[in-house]
mmCIF file of C-alpha atoms in Angstrom:
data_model
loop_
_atom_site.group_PDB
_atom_site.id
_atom_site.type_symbol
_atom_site.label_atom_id
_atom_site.label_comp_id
_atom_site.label_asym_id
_atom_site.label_seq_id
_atom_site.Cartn_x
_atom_site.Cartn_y
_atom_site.Cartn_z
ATOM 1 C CA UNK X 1 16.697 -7.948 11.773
ATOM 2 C CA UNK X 2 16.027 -9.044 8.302
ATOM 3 C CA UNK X 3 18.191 -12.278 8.573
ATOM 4 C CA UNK X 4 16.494 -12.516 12.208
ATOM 5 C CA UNK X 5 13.067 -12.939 10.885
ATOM 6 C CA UNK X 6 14.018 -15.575 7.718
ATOM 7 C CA UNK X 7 15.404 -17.648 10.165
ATOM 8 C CA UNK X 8 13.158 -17.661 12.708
ATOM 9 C CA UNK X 9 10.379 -18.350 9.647
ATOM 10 C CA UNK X 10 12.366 -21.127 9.111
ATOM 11 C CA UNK X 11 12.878 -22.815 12.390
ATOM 12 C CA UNK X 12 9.180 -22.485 12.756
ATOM 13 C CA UNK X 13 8.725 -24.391 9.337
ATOM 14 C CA UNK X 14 11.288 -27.640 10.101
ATOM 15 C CA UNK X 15 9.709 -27.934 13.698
ATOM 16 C CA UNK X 16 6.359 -29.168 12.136
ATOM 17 C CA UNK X 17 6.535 -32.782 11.541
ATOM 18 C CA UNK X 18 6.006 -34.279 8.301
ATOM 19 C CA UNK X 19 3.084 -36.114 8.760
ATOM 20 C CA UNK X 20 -0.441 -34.398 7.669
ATOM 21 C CA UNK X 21 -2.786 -34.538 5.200
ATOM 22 C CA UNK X 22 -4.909 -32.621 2.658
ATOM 23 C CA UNK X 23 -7.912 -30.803 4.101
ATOM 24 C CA UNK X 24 -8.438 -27.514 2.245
ATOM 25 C CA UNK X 25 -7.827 -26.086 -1.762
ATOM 26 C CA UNK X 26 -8.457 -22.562 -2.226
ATOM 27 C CA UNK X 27 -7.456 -19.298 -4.250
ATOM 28 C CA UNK X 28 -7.127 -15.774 -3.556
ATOM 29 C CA UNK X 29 -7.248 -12.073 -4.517
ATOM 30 C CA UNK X 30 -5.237 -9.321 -3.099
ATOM 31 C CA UNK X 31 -3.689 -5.770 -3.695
ATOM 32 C CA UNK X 32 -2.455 -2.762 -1.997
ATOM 33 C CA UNK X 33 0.626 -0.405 -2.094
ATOM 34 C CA UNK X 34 3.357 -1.929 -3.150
ATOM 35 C CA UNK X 35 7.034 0.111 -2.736
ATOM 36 C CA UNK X 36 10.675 -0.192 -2.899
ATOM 37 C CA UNK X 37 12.265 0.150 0.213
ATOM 38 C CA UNK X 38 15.562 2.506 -0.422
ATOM 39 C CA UNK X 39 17.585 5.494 1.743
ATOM 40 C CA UNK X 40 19.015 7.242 -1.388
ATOM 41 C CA UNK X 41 15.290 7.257 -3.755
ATOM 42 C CA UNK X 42 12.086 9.240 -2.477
ATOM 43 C CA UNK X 43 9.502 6.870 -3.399
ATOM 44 C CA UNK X 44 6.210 6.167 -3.354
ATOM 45 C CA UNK X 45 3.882 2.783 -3.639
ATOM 46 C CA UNK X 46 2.285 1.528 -7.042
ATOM 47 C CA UNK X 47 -0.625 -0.772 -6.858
ATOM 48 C CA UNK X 48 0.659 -4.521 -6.030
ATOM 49 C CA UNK X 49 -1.228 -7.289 -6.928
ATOM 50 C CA UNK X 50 -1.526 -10.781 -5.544
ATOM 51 C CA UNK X 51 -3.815 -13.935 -7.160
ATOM 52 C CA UNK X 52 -3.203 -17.251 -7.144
ATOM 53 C CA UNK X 53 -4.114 -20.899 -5.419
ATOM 54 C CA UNK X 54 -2.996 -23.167 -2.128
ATOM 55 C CA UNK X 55 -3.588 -26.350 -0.568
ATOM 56 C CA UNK X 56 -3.250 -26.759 2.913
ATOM 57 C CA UNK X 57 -2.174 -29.169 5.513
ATOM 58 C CA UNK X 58 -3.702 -30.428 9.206
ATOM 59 C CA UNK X 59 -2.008 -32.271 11.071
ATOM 60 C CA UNK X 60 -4.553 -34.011 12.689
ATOM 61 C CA UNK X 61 -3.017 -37.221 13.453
ATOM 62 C CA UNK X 62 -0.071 -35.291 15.435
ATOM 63 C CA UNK X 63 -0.380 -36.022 19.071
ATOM 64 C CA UNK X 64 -0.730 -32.813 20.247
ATOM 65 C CA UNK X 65 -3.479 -30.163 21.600
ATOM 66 C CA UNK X 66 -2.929 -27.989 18.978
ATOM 67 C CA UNK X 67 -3.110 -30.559 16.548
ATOM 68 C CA UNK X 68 -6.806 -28.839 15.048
ATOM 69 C CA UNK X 69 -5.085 -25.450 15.198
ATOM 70 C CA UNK X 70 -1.752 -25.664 13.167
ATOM 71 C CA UNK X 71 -1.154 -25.760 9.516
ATOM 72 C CA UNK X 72 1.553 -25.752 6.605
ATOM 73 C CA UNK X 73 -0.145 -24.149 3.510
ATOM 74 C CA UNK X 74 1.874 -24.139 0.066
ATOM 75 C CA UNK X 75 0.863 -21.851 -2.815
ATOM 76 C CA UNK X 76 1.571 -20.224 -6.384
ATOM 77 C CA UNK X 77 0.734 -16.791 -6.760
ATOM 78 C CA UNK X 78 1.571 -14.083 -9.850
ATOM 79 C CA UNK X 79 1.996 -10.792 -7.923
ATOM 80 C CA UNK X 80 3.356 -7.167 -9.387
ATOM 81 C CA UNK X 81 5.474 -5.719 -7.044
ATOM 82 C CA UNK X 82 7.354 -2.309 -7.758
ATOM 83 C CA UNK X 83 7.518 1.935 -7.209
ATOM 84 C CA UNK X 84 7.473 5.017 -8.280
ATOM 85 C CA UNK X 85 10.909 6.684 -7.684
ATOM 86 C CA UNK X 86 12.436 10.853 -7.715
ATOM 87 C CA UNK X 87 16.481 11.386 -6.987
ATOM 88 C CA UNK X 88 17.469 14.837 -6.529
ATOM 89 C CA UNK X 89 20.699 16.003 -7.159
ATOM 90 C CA UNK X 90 21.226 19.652 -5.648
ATOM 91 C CA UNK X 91 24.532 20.166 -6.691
ATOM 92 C CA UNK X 92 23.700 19.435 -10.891
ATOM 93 C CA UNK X 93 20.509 20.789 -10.364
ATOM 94 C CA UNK X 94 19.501 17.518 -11.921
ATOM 95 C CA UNK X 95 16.030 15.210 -11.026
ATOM 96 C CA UNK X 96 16.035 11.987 -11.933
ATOM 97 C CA UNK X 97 12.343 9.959 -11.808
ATOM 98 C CA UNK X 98 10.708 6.942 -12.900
ATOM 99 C CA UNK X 99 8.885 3.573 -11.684
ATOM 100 C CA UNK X 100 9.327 -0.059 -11.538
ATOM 101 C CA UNK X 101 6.555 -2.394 -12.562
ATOM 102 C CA UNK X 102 7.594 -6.076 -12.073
ATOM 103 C CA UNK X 103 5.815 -9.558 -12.127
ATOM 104 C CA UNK X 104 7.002 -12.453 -10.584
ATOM 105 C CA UNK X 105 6.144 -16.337 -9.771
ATOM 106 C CA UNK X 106 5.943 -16.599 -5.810
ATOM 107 C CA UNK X 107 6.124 -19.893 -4.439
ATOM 108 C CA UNK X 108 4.794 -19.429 -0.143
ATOM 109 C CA UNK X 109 5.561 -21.788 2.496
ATOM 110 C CA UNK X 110 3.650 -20.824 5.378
ATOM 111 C CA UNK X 111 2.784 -21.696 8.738
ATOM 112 C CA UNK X 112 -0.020 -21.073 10.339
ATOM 113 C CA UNK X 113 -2.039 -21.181 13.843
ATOM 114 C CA UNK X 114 -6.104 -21.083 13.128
ATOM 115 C CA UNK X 115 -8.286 -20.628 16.572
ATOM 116 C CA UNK X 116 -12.114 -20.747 16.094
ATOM 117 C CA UNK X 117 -13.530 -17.967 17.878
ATOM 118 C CA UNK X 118 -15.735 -19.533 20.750
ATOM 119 C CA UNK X 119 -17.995 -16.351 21.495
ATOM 120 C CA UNK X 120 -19.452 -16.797 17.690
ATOM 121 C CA UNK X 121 -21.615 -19.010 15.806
ATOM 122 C CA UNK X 122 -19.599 -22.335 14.613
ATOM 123 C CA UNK X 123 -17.290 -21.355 11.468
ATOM 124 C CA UNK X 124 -16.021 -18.419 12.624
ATOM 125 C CA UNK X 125 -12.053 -18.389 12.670
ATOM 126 C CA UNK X 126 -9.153 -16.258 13.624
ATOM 127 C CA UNK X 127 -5.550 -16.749 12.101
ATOM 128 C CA UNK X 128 -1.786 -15.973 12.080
ATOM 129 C CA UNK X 129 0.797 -16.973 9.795
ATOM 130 C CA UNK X 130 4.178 -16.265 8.507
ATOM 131 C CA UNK X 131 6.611 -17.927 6.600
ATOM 132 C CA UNK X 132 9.109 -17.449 3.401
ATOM 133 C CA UNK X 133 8.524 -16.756 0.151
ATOM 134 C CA UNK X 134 10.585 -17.514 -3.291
ATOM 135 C CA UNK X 135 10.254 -15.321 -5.924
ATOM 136 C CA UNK X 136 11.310 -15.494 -9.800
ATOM 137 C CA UNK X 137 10.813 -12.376 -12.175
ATOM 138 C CA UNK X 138 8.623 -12.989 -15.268
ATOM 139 C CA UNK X 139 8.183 -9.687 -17.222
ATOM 140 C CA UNK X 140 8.478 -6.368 -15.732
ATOM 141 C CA UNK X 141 8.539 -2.662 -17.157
ATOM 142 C CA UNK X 142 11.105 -0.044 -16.225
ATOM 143 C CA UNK X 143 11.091 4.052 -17.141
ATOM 144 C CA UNK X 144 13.986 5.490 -16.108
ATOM 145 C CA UNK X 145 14.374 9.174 -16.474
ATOM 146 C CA UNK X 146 17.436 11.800 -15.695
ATOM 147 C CA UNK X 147 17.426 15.375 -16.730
ATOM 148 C CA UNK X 148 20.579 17.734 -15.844
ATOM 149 C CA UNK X 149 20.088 21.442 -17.570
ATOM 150 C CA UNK X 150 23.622 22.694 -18.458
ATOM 151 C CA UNK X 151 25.112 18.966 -18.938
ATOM 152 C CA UNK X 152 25.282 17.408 -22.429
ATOM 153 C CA UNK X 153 26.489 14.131 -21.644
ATOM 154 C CA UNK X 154 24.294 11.095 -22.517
ATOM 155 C CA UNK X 155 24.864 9.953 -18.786
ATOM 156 C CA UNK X 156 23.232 13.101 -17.088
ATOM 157 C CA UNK X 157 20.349 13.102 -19.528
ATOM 158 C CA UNK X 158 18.397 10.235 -20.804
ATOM 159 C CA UNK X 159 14.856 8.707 -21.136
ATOM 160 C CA UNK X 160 14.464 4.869 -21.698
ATOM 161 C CA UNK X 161 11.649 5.572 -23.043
ATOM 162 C CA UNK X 162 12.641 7.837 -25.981
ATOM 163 C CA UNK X 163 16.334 7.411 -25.826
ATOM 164 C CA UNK X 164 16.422 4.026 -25.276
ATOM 165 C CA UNK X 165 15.642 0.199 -26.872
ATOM 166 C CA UNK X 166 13.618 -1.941 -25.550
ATOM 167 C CA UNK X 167 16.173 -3.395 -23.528
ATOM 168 C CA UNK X 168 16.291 -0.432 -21.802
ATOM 169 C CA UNK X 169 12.851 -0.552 -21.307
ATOM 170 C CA UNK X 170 12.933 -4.358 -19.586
ATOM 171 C CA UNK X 171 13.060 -4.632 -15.695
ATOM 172 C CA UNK X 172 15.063 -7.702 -15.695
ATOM 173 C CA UNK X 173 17.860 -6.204 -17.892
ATOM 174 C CA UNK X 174 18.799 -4.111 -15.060
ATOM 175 C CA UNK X 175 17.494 -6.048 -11.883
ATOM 176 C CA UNK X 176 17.497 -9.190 -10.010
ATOM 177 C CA UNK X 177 15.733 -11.873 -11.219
ATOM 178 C CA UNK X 178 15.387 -13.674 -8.011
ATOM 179 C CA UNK X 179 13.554 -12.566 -4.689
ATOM 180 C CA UNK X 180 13.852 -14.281 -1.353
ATOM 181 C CA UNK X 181 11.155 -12.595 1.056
ATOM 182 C CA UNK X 182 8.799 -12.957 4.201
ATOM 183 C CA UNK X 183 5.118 -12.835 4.918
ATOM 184 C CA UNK X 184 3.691 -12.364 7.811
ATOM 185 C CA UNK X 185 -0.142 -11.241 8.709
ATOM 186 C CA UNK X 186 -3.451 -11.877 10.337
ATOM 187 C CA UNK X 187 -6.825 -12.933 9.082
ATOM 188 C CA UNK X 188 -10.547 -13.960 9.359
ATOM 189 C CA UNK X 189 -12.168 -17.092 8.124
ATOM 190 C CA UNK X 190 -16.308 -16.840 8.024
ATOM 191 C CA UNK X 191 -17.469 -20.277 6.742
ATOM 192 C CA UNK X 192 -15.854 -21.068 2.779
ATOM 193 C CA UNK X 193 -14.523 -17.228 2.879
ATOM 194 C CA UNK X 194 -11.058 -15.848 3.820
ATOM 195 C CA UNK X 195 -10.090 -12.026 4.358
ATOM 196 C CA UNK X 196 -6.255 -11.561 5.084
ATOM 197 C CA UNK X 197 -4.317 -9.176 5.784
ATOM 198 C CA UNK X 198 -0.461 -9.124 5.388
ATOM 199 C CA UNK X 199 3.140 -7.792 5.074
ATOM 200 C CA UNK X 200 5.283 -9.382 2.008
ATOM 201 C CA UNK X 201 8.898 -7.891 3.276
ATOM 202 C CA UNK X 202 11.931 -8.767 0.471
ATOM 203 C CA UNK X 203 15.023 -9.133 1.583
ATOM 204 C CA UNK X 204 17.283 -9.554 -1.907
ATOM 205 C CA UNK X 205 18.496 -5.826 -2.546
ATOM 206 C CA UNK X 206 16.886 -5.374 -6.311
ATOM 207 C CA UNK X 207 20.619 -3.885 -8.180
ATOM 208 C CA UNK X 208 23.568 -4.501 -7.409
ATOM 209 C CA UNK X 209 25.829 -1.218 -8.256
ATOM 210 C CA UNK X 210 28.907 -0.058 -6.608
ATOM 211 C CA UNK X 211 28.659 2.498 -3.802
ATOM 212 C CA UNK X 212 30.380 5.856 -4.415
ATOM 213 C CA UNK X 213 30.587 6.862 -1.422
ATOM 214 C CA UNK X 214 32.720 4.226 -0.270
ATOM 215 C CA UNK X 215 36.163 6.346 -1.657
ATOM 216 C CA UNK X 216 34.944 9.150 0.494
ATOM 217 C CA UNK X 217 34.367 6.920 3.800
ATOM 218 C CA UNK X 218 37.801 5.882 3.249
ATOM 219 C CA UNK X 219 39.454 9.365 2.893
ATOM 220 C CA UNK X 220 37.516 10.260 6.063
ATOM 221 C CA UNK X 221 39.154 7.355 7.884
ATOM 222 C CA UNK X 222 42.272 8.317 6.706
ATOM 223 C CA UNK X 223 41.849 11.962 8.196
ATOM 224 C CA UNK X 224 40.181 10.302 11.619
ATOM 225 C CA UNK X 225 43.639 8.142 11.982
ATOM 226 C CA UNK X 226 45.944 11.270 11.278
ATOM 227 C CA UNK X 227 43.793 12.963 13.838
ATOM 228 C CA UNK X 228 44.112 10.139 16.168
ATOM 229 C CA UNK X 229 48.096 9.256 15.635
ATOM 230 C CA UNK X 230 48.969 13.190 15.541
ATOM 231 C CA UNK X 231 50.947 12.655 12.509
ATOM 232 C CA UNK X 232 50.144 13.637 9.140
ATOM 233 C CA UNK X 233 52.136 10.233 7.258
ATOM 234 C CA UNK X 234 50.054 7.724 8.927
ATOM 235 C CA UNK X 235 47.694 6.383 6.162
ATOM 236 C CA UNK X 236 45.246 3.675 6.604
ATOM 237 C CA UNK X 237 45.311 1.698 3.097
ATOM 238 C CA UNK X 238 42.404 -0.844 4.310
ATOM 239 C CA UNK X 239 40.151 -1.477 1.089
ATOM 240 C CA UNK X 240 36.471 -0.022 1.904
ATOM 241 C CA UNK X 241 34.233 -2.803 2.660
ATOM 242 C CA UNK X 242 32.452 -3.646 -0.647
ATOM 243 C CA UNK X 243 28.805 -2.405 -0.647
ATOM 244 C CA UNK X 244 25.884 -2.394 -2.799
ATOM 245 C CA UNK X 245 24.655 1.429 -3.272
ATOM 246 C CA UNK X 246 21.023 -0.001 -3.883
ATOM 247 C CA UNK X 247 19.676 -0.961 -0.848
ATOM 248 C CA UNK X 248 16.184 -1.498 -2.137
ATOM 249 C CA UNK X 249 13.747 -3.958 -1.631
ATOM 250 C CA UNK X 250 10.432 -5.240 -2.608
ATOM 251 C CA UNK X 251 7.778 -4.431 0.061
ATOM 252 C CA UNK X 252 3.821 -4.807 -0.019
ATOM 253 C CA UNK X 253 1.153 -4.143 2.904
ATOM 254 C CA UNK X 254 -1.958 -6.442 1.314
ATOM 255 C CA UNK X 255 -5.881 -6.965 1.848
ATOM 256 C CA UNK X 256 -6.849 -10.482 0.194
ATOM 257 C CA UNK X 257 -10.031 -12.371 -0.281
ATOM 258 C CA UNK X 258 -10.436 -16.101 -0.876
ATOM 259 C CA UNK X 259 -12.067 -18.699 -0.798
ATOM 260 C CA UNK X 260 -11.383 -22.237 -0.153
ATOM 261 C CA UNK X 261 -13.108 -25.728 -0.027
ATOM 262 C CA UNK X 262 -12.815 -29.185 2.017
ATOM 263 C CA UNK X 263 -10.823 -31.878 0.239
ATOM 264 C CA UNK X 264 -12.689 -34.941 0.770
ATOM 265 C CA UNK X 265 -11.469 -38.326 1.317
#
């Protein structure tokens, strides 16, 4: 579905043609809970944040209907994306908790399709957009934290605050630097003033870390095929698919508020 929704982003994107001009500049605020999407962490949302500036384009010389209605907009943001995160492991009697607090340089491409709503006074506007993002990690802050009662070893018990160096202590030590992602939301245009309101979806899993539960999917194919054959010699010595334990992803539901101005010619 995830794949689904890049490319259809992007078919949307190389179907506008190239020539348009400048018509609006513009900046804007956002925030709201930010979280990272994974089956093996409980989590819950930190505050993300969104500024930055745009330009858009109209393609008003396209010979087309919808020519007034459809846009491309291009922008630079600095958002913080991240979570708070608990593991429990019954079995150790172990609890293992911390957060994620990362910044990163977004660079949007989105299309748009603005309507201007005909039951109001002139300069009220309705809008949808969607299109990819590209994301690059600046600075980030990690606490990772793991304590296991009745289990010495450095491994089961650790803080990277206390225990740690600062390394430790640096998102990008121990995640991706690079985000690819998806926006996609609704908003409201009253004169100069925009109010948004959006979903920022990632879709580059944050670690990449072997999955340990791949040995036992294979020993429970091997019991499936003896089950199947009736004969306890038949082994099946396929290699587990390779797979990347840490499913997570950056995800954001955000309110923004901006404003933006005509470029004149």
């Amino acid at each position: 579905m995830k794949k689904i929704l890049l490319l259809v982003a992007m078919a949307v994107l190389m179907q506008i043609p190239a020539k348009a001009q400048f018509v609006h500049y513009g900046a804007r605020i956002a925030n709201g809970p930010s979280y990272v999407a994974d089956d093996l962490l409980t989590h819950t949302p930190i505050f993300g944040f969104n500024i930055g500036g745009y330009v858009d384009y109209m393609f008003t010389e396209w010979k087309n209907p919808w020519s007034e209605n459809i846009y491309l907009q291009f922008g630079l943001n600095i958002i913080r994306r991240g979570t708070n995160f608990q593991q429990v492991f019954v079995n150790m009697s172990s609890i293992r908790q911390g957060f994620f607090h990362n910044w990163y340089a977004q660079i949007p491409v989105i299309a748009g399709f603005k309507y201007e709503i005909p039951q109001l006074p002139a300069g009220n506007y309705v809008n949808f957009f969607l299109g990819p993002t590209f994301n690059v990690g600046l600075w980030g802050r990690l606490w990772d934290r793991q304590v296991t009662p009745g289990m010495p070893q450095s491994s089961n018990n650790y803080d990277t605050f206390i225990t740690g160096d600062k390394d430790d202590r640096a998102s990008y030590q121990h995640l991706r630097r690079l985000d690819a992602g998806l926006i996609l939301g609704v908003g409201y245009q009253w004169r100069n003033f925009t109010f948004d309101i959006y979903m920022d979806h990632g879709f580059v899993a944050l670690m990449k870390k072997d999955d340990v539960l791949a040995p036992f999917d294979q020993t429970q194919n091997n019991q499936n095929d003896q089950n199947n054959t009736g004969s306890t010699t038949t082994q099946n010595n396929t290699k587990p698919k390779d797979r990347n334990a840490y499913t997570g992803t950056n995800n954001a539901f955000m309110i923004a508020v901006g404003y933006q101005l005509p470029i004149h010619r």
